[in-house]
Coordinates of C-alpha atoms and ligand atoms in Angstrom, one line a residue:
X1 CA -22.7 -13.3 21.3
X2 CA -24.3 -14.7 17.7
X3 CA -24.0 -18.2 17.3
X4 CA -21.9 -17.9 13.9
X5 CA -20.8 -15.7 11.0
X6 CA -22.6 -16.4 7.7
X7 CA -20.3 -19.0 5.7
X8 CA -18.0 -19.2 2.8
X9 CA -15.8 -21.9 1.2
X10 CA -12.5 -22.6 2.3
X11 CA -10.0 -19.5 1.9
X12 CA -6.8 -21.3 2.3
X13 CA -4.7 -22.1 -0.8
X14 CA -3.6 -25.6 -1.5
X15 CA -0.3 -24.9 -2.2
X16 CA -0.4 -22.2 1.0
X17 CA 1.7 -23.9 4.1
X18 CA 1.1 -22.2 7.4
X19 CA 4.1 -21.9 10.1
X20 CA 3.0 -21.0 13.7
X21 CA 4.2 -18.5 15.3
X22 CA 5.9 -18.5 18.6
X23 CA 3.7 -17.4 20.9
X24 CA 2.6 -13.1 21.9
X25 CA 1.0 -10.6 23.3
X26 CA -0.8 -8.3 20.5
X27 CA -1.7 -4.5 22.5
X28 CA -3.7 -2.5 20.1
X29 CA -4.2 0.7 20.7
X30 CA -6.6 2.3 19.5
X31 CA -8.6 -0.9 19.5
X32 CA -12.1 0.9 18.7
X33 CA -10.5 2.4 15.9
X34 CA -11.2 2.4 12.2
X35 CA -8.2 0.6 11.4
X36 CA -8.7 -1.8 14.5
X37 CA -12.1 -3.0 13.5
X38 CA -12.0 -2.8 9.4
X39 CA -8.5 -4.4 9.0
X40 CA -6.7 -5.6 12.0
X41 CA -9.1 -8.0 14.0
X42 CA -10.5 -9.3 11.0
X43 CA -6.9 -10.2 9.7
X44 CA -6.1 -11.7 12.9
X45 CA -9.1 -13.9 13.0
X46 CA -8.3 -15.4 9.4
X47 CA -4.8 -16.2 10.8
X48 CA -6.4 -17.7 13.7
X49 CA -8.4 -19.9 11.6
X50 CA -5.4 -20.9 9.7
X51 CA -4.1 -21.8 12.9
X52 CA -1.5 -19.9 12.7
X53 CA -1.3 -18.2 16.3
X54 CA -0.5 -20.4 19.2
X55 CA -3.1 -21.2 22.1
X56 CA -2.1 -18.7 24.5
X57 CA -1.4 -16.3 22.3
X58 CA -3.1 -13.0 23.6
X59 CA -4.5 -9.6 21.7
X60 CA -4.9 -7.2 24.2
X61 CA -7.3 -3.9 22.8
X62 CA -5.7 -0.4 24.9
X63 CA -8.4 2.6 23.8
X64 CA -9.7 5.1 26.0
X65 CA -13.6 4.4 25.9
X66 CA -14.4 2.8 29.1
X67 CA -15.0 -1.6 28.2
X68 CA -15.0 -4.3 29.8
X69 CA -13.5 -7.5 28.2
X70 CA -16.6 -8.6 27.2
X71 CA -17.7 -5.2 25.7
X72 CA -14.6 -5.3 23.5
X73 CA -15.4 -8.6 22.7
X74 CA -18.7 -8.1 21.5
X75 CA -17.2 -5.2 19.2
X76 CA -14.7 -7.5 17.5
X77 CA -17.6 -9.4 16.9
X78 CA -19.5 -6.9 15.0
X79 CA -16.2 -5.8 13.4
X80 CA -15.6 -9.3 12.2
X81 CA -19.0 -9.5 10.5
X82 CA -19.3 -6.0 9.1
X83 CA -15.7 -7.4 7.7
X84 CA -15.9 -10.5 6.6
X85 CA -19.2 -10.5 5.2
X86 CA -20.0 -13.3 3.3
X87 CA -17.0 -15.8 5.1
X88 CA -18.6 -18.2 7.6
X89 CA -16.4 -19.9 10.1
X90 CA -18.2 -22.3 12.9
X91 CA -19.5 -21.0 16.2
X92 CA -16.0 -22.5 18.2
X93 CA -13.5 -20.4 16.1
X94 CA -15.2 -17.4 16.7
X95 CA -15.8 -18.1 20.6
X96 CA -11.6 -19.4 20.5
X97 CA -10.9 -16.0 18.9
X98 CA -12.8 -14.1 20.9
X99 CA -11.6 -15.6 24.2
X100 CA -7.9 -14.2 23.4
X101 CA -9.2 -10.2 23.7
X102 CA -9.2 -8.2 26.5
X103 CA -8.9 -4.8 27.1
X104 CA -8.1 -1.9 29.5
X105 CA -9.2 1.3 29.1
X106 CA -6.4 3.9 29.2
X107 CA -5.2 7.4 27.8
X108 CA -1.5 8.3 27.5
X109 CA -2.3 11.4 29.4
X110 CA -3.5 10.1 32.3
X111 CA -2.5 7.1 34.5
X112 CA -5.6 5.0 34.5
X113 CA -5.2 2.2 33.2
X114 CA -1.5 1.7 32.9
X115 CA -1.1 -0.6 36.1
X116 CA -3.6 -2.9 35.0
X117 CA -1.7 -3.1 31.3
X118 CA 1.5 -3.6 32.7
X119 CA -0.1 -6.6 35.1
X120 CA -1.8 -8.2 32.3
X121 CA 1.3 -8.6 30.4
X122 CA 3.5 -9.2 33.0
X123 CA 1.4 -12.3 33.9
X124 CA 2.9 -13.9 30.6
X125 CA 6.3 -13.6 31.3
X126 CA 8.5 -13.8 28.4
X127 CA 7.3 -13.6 25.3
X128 CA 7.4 -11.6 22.0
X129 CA 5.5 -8.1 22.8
X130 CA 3.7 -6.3 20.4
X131 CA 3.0 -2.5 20.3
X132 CA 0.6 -1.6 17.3
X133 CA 0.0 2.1 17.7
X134 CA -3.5 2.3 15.5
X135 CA -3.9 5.9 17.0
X136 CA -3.8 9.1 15.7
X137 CA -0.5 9.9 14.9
X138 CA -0.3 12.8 17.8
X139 CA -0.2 10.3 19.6
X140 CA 3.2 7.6 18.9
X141 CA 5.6 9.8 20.5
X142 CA 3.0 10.1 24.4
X143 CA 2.6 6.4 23.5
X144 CA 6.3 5.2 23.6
X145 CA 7.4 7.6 26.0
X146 CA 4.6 6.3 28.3
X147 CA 5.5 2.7 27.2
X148 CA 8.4 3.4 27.9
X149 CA 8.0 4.7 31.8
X150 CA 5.5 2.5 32.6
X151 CA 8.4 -0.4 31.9
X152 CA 6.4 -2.1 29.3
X153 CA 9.1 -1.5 26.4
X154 CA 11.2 -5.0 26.9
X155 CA 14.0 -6.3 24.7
X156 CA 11.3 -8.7 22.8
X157 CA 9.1 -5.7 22.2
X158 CA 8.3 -4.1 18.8
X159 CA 6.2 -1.5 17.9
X160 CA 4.1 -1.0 15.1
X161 CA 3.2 2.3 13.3
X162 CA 1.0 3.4 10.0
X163 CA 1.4 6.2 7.9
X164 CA 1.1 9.5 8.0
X165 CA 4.7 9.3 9.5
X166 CA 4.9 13.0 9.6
X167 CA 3.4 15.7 6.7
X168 CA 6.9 16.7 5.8
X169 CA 10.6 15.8 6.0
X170 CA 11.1 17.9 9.5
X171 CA 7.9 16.5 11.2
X172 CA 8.7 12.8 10.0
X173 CA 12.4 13.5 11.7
X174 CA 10.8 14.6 15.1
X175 CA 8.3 11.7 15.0
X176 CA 10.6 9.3 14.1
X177 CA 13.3 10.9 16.9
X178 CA 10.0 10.3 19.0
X179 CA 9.6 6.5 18.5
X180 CA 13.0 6.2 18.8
X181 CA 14.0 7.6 22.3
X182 CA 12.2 4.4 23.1
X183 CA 12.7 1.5 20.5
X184 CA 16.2 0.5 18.6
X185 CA 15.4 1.1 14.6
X186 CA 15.2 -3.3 14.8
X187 CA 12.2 -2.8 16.6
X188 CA 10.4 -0.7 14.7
X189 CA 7.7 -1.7 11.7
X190 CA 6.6 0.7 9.6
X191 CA 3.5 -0.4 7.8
X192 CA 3.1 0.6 4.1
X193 CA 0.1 -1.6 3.2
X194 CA 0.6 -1.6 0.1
X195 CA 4.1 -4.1 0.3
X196 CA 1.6 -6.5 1.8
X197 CA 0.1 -6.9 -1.2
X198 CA 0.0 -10.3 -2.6
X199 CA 1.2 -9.0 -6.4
X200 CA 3.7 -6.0 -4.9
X201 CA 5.2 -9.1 -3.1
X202 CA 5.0 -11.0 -6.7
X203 CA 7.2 -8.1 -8.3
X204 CA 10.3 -9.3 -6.9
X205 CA 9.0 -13.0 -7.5
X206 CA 8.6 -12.0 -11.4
X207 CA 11.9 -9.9 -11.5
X208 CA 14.0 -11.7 -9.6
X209 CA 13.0 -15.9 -9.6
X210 CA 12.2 -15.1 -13.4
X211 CA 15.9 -15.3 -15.8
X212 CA 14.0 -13.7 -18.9
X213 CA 13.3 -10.2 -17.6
X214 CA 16.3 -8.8 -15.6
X215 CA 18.5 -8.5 -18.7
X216 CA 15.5 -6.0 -20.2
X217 CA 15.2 -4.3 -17.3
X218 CA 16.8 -1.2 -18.0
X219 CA 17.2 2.6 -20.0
X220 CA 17.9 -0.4 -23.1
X221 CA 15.1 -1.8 -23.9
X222 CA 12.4 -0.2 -21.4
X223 CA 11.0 3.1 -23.1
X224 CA 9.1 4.0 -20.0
X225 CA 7.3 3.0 -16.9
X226 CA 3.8 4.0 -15.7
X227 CA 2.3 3.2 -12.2
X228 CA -1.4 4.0 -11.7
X229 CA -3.7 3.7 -8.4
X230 CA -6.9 5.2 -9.4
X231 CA -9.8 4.6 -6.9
X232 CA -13.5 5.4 -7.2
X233 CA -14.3 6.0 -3.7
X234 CA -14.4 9.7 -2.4
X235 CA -12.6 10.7 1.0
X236 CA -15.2 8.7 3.1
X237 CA -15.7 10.5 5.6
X238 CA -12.1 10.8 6.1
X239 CA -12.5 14.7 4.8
X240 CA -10.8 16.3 8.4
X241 CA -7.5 14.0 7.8
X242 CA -7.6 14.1 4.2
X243 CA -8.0 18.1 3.6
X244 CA -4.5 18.3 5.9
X245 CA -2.9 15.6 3.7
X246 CA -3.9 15.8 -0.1
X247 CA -3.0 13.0 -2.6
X248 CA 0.8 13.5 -2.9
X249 CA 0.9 13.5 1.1
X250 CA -1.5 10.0 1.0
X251 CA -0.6 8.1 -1.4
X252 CA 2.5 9.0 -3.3
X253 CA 5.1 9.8 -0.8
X254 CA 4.3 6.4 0.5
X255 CA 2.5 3.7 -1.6
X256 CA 3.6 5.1 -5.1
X257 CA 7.1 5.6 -4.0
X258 CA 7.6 2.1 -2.6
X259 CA 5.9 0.1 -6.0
X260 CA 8.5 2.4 -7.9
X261 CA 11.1 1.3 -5.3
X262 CA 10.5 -2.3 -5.9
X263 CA 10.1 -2.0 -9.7
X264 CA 13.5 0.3 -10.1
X265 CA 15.8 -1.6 -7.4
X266 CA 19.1 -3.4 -8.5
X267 CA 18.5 -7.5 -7.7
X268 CA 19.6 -7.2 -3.5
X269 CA 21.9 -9.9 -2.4
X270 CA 19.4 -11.5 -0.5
X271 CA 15.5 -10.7 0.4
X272 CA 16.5 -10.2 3.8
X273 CA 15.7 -6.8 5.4
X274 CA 18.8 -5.1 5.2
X275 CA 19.4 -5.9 1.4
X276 CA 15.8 -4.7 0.2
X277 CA 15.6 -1.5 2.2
X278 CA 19.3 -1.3 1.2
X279 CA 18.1 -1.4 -2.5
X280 CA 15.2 0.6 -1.9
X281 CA 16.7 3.6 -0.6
X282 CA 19.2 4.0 -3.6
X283 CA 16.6 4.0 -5.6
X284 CA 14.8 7.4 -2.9
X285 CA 18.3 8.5 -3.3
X286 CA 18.8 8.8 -7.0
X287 CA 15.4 10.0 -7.7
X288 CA 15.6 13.5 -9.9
X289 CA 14.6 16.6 -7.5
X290 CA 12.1 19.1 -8.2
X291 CA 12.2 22.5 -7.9
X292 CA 9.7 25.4 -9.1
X293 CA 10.0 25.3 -12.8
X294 CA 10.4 20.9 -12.8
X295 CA 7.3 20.9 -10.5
X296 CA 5.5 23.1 -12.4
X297 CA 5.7 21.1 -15.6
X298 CA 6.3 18.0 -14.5
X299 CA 3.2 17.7 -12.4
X300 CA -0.1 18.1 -12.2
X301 CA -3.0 18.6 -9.4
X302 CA -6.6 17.6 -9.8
X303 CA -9.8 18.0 -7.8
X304 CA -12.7 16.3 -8.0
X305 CA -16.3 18.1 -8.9
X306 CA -19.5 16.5 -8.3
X307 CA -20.1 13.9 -11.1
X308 CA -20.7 10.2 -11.7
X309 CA -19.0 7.1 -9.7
X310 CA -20.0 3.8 -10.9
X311 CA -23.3 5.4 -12.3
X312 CA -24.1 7.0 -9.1
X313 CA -24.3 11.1 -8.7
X314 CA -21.7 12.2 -6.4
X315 CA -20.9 15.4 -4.9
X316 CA -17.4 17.5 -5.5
X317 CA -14.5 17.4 -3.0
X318 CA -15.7 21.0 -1.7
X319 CA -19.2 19.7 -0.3
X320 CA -17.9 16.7 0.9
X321 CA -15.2 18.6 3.3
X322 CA -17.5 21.6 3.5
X323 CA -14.7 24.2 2.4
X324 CA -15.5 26.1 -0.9
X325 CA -11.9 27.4 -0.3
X326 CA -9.7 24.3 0.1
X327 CA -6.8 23.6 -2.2
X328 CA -6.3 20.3 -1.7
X329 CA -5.1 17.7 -4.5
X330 CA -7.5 14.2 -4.7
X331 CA -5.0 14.0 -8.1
X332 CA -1.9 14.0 -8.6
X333 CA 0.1 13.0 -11.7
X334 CA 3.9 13.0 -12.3
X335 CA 6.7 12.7 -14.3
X336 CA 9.5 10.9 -12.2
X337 CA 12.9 10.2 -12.9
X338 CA 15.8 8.4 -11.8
X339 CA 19.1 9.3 -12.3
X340 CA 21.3 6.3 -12.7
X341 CA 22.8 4.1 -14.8
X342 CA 20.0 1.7 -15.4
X343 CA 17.2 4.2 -15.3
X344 CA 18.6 7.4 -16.8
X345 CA 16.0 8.6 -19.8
X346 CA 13.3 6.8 -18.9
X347 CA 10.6 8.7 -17.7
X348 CA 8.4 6.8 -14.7
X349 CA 4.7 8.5 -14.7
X350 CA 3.2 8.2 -11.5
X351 CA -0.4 9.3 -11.1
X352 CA -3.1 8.7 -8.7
X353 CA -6.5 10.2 -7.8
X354 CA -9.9 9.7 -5.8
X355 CA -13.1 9.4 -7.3
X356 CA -11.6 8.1 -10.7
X357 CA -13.1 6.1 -13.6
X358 CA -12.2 3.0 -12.1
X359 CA -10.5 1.0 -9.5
X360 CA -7.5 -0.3 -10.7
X361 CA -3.9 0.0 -9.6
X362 CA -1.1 -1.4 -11.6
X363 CA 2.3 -1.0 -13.1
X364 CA 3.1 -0.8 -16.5
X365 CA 6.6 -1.8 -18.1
X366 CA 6.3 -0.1 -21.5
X367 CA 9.2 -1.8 -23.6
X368 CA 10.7 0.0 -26.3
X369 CA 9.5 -0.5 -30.4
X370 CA 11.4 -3.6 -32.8
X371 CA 14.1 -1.6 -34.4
X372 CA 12.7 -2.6 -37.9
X373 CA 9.5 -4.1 -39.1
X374 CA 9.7 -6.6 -41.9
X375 CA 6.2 -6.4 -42.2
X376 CA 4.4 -4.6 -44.6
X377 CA 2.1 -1.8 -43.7
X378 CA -1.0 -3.9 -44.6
X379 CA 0.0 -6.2 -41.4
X380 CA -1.4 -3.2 -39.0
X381 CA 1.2 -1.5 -36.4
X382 CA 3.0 -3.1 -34.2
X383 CA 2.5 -2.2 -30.8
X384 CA 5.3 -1.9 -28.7
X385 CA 5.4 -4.8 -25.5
X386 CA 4.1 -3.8 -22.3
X387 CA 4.1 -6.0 -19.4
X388 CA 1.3 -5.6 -16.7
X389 CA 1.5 -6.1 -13.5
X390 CA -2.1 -5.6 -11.6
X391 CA -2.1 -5.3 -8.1
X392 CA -6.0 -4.6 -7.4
X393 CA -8.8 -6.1 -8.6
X394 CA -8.2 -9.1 -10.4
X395 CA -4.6 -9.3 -9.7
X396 CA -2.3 -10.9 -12.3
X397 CA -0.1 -10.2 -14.8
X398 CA -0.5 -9.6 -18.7
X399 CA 2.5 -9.3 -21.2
X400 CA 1.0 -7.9 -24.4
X401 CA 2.6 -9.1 -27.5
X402 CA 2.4 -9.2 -31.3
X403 CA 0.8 -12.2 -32.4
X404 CA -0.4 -13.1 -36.1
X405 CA -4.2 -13.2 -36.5
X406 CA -5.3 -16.5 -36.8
X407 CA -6.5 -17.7 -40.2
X408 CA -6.7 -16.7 -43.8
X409 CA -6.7 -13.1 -44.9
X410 CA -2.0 -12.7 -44.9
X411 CA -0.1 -11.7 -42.6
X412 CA -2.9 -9.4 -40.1
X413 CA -1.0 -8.3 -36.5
X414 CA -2.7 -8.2 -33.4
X415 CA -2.0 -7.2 -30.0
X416 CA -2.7 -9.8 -27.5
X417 CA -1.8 -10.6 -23.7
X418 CA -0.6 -13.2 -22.4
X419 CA -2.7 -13.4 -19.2
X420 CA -2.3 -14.4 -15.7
X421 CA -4.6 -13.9 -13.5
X422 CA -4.1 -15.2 -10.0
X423 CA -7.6 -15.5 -8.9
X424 CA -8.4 -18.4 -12.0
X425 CA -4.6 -19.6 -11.9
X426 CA -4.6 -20.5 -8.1
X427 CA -8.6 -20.0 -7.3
X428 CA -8.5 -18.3 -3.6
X429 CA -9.3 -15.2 -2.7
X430 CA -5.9 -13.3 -1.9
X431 CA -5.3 -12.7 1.9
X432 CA -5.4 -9.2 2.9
X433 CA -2.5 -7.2 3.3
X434 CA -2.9 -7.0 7.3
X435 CA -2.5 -10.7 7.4
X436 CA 1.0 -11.0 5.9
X437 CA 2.3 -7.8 7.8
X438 CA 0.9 -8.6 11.3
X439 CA 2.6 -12.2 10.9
X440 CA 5.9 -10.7 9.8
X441 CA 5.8 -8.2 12.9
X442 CA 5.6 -11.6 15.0
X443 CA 8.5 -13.2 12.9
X444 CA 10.4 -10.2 13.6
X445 CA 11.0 -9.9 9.5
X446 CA 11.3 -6.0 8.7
X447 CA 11.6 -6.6 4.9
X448 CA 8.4 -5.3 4.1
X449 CA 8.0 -2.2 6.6
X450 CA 9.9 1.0 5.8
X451 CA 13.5 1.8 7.6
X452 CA 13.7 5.4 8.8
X453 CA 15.7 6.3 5.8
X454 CA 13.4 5.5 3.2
X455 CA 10.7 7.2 5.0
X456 CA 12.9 10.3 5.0
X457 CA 14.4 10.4 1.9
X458 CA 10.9 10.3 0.6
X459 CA 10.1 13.0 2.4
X460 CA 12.9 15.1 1.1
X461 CA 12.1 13.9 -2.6
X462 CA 8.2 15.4 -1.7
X463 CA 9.0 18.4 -0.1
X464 CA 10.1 20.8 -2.9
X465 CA 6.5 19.5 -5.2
X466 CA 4.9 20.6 -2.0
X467 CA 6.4 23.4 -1.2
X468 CA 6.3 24.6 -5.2
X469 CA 2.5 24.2 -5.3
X470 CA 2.3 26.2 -2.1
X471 CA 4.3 29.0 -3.8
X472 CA 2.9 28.9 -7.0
X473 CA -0.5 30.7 -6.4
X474 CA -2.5 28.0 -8.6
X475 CA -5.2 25.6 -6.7
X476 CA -5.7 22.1 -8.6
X477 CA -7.0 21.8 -11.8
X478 CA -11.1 20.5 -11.4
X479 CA -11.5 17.3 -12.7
X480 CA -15.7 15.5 -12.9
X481 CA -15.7 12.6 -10.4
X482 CA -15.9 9.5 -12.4
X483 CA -13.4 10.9 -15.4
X484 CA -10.4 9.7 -15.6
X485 CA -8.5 13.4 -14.0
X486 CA -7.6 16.5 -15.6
X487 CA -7.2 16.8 -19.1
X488 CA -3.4 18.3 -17.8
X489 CA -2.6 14.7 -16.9
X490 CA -2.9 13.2 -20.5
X491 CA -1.4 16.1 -21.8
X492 CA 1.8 15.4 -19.1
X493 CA 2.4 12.2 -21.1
X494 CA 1.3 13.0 -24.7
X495 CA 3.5 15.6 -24.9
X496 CA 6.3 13.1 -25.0
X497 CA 4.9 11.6 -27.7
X498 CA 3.0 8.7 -24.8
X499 CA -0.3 7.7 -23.9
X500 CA -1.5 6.1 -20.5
X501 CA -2.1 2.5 -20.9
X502 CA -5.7 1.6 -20.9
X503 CA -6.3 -2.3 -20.8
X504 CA -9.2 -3.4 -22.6
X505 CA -10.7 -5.2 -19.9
X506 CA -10.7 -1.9 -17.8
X507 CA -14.2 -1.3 -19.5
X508 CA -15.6 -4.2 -17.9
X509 CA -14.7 -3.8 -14.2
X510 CA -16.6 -2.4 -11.7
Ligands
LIG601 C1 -4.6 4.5 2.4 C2 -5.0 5.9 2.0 O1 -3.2 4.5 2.8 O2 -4.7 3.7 1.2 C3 -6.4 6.0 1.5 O3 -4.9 6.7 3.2 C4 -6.5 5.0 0.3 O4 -6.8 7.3 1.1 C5 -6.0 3.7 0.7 O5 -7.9 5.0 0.0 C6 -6.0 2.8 -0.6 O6 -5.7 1.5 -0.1 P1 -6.2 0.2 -1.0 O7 -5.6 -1.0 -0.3 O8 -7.7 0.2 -0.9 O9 -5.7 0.4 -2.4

């Protein structure tokens, strides 16, 4: 095993304070896995170097490619590094991190394996038992039930699962009946990554530890709301998943719906589970249906053709999947709306694409114009206030204002934000989303994992836009990679009299 990692400063915030966790066993499965190496050993190690995970705590990798511990080991390694890149912690923490994996080698199908799992965690008696299912979907129904027979599911277990929960409402019911033959709903995390996010977590700080916002929050005095996650990568050799699943499937049904969740919410009692998923739901709940003629002029599909992505020359969607034939969004844009009393008339544009102009993801509170301007036209307009919240990169918040431009020449307005931005404010890298969820799932604190009911009520708010594309006849509307969709998106918004918010400093990020 290498002596050490290449190095980097200290990651830890000052003002971060780390609470140990009671003591586990981690089982992976799927520990050879994408997911395994990219996100969840490397987040694991960062907590172990925090100190945050007890002595004996154990991570037990379960995959079906025949390891010994030492094998795995050795992987991790390599995961770590490809991961971490330029981080460098001392020789000892990686051998101490290193020395909690093992592994067995077993498939649900057959019953190698299984004894040797059940002995391994047996040895450790009672402690908090983790299930995270990093498989292939297929597969967390075999996994539980096997769990399950094999006696491994105990009253401290939980189990872990990531999206695609399901591809529709009906499929989402059976694989959700699936997981719960074997675990009680309190055992069960759903991961959305995306509410692991240092700034989605920040929302609620902002709207709810903050008294000068919640009395603007509503139809009143917000004019509309826009939430964007454009990314400039392609489908990554994901193409097999990602031509089943499509961009509404991917991203929107999950991450989109749960930033528009946690913007929209009433205040919840408490941030305990209950009260945010409580909250959360209403919100799935009162969100406007489509049907054919709504979906057909409320939304709009994109794909990708070859173009430019960060001045590189990429290839279109249909080469990369290898299916001149394929119908399947990398865009989607929306008009949403919720129909209660705080939200009703406001319209919430939702969009999100591959291959885009840029990498940014953020949510945009538009506020409505001053009622009057005692200005005279000379001044310039006056922009209406938008606050900024940017989840990825440089996350932080911006609340653009009117200000007067300084100096002689009367009274000139300008637009300018008031800018936070967390990397300069606090100076630390942000931990990865892994890292807060995994903890949590050892806490036992579901507040940031979906409940069965928001999962399914997305569903059925996703369904009918799926089901009126299908029906319709029309494939997505081409878009170049590198642009910033179809020209159908801007139109979506323009034709209520709206632009999409572009940030000045978008021009300057990679
Ligand atoms: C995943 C999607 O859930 O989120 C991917 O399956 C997408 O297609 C990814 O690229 C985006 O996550 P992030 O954290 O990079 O914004």
């Amino acid at each position: 095993m290498p002596a050490s990692l290449p190095l980097q400063p200290a990651e830890t915030p000052v003002t971060a304070r780390i609470i140990p966790v009671d003591t586990f066993d981690l089982v992976v499965f799927g520990a050879t896995g994408d997911l395994a190496r990219r996100k969840l050993l490397p987040a694991l190690f960062r907590r172990c170097l925090s100190k945050q995970l007890p002595s004996d705590a154990r991570i037990v990798g379960v995959a079906r490619r025949p390891l010994d511990d030492d094998a795995f080991r050795a992987l991790a390694h390599t995961a770590l590094a490809d991961a971490i890149g330029a981080f460098s912690p001392g020789a000892d923490d990686v051998a101490r991190f290193l020395g909690r994996l093992h592994y067995v080698a077993a498939d649900p199908a057959a019953d190698d394996g299984w004894r040797r799992l059940a002995e391994l965690l047996q040895a450790s008696g009672d402690r908090t038992r983790v299930f995270y299912l990093a498989t292939a979907p297929e597969l967390f129904g075999p996994l539980c039930a096997r769990l399950a027979k094999e006696g491994l599911a105990s009253a401290q277990s939980r189990v872990v699962v990531e999206k695609p929960i399901g591809k529709d409402l009906r499929s989402a019911c059976e694989v959700n009946d699936a997981i719960g033959a074997v675990f009680p709903e309190n055992a069960i995390y759903r991961i959305d990554h995306y509410l692991g996010k240092e700034t989605v977590q920040n929302l609620m700080a902002l709207r709810f530890a903050n008294a000068l916002f919640e009395p603007l929050w509503n139809s009143t005095h917000i004019d509309h709301v826009e939430i964007t996650v454009a990314e400039t990568l392609g489908v990554e050799g994901r193409g097999d998943y990602y031509d089943r699943s499509g961009a509404l499937r991917d991203m929107m049904q999950n991450h989109i719906l749960q930033l528009l969740c946690l913007t929209a919410m009433e205040p919840p009692s408490s941030l305990g589970a209950g009260g945010v998923r409580d909250e959360k739901l209403k919100v799935l709940q009162a969100l406007q249906p489509f049907d054919a003629s709504r979906a057909a002029a409320l939304t709009v599909r994109g794909q990708y053709r070859a173009g430019s992505s960060s001045g590189v020359a990429v290839p279109g969607y249909l080469d990369e999947v290898g299916d001149p034939a394929t119908r399947t969004e990398t865009f989607v844009a929306l008009r949403a709306e919720i129909a209660n009393w705080r939200w009703a008339g406001v319209p919430f544009y939702l969009r999100t694409g591959k291959r885009l102009a840029q990498r940014v993801s953020e949510i945009v509170i538009a506020f409505r114009g001053i009622p009057h301007s005692v200005f005279e036209q000379r001044s310039g307009p006056i922009h209406a206030n938008h606050l900024v919240i940017r989840l990825q990169p440089d996350e932080g918040v911006k609340l653009w204002i009117m200000i007067k431009d300084p100096g002689p020449g009367g009274m000139r307005l300008r637009q300018m934000p008031l800018d936070m931005s967390f990397a300069s404010a606090f100076g630390f890298h942000n931990p990865d989303a892994y890292e807060r969820l995994l903890i949590d799932v050892l806490r036992g604190d579901q507040t940031l994992f979906m409940r069965r009911d928001e999962v399914e009520a997305a569903w059925r708010w996703a369904d009918p836009i799926l089901s009126a594309w299908a029906d319709s006849g029309d494939g997505p509307k081409a878009y170049s990679a590198g642009s910033w969709g179809p020209s159908a998106a801007v139109a979506l918004i323009e034709r209520d009299g709206r632009t999409w918010h572009q940030d000045a400093d978008w021009d300057n990020q990679g």
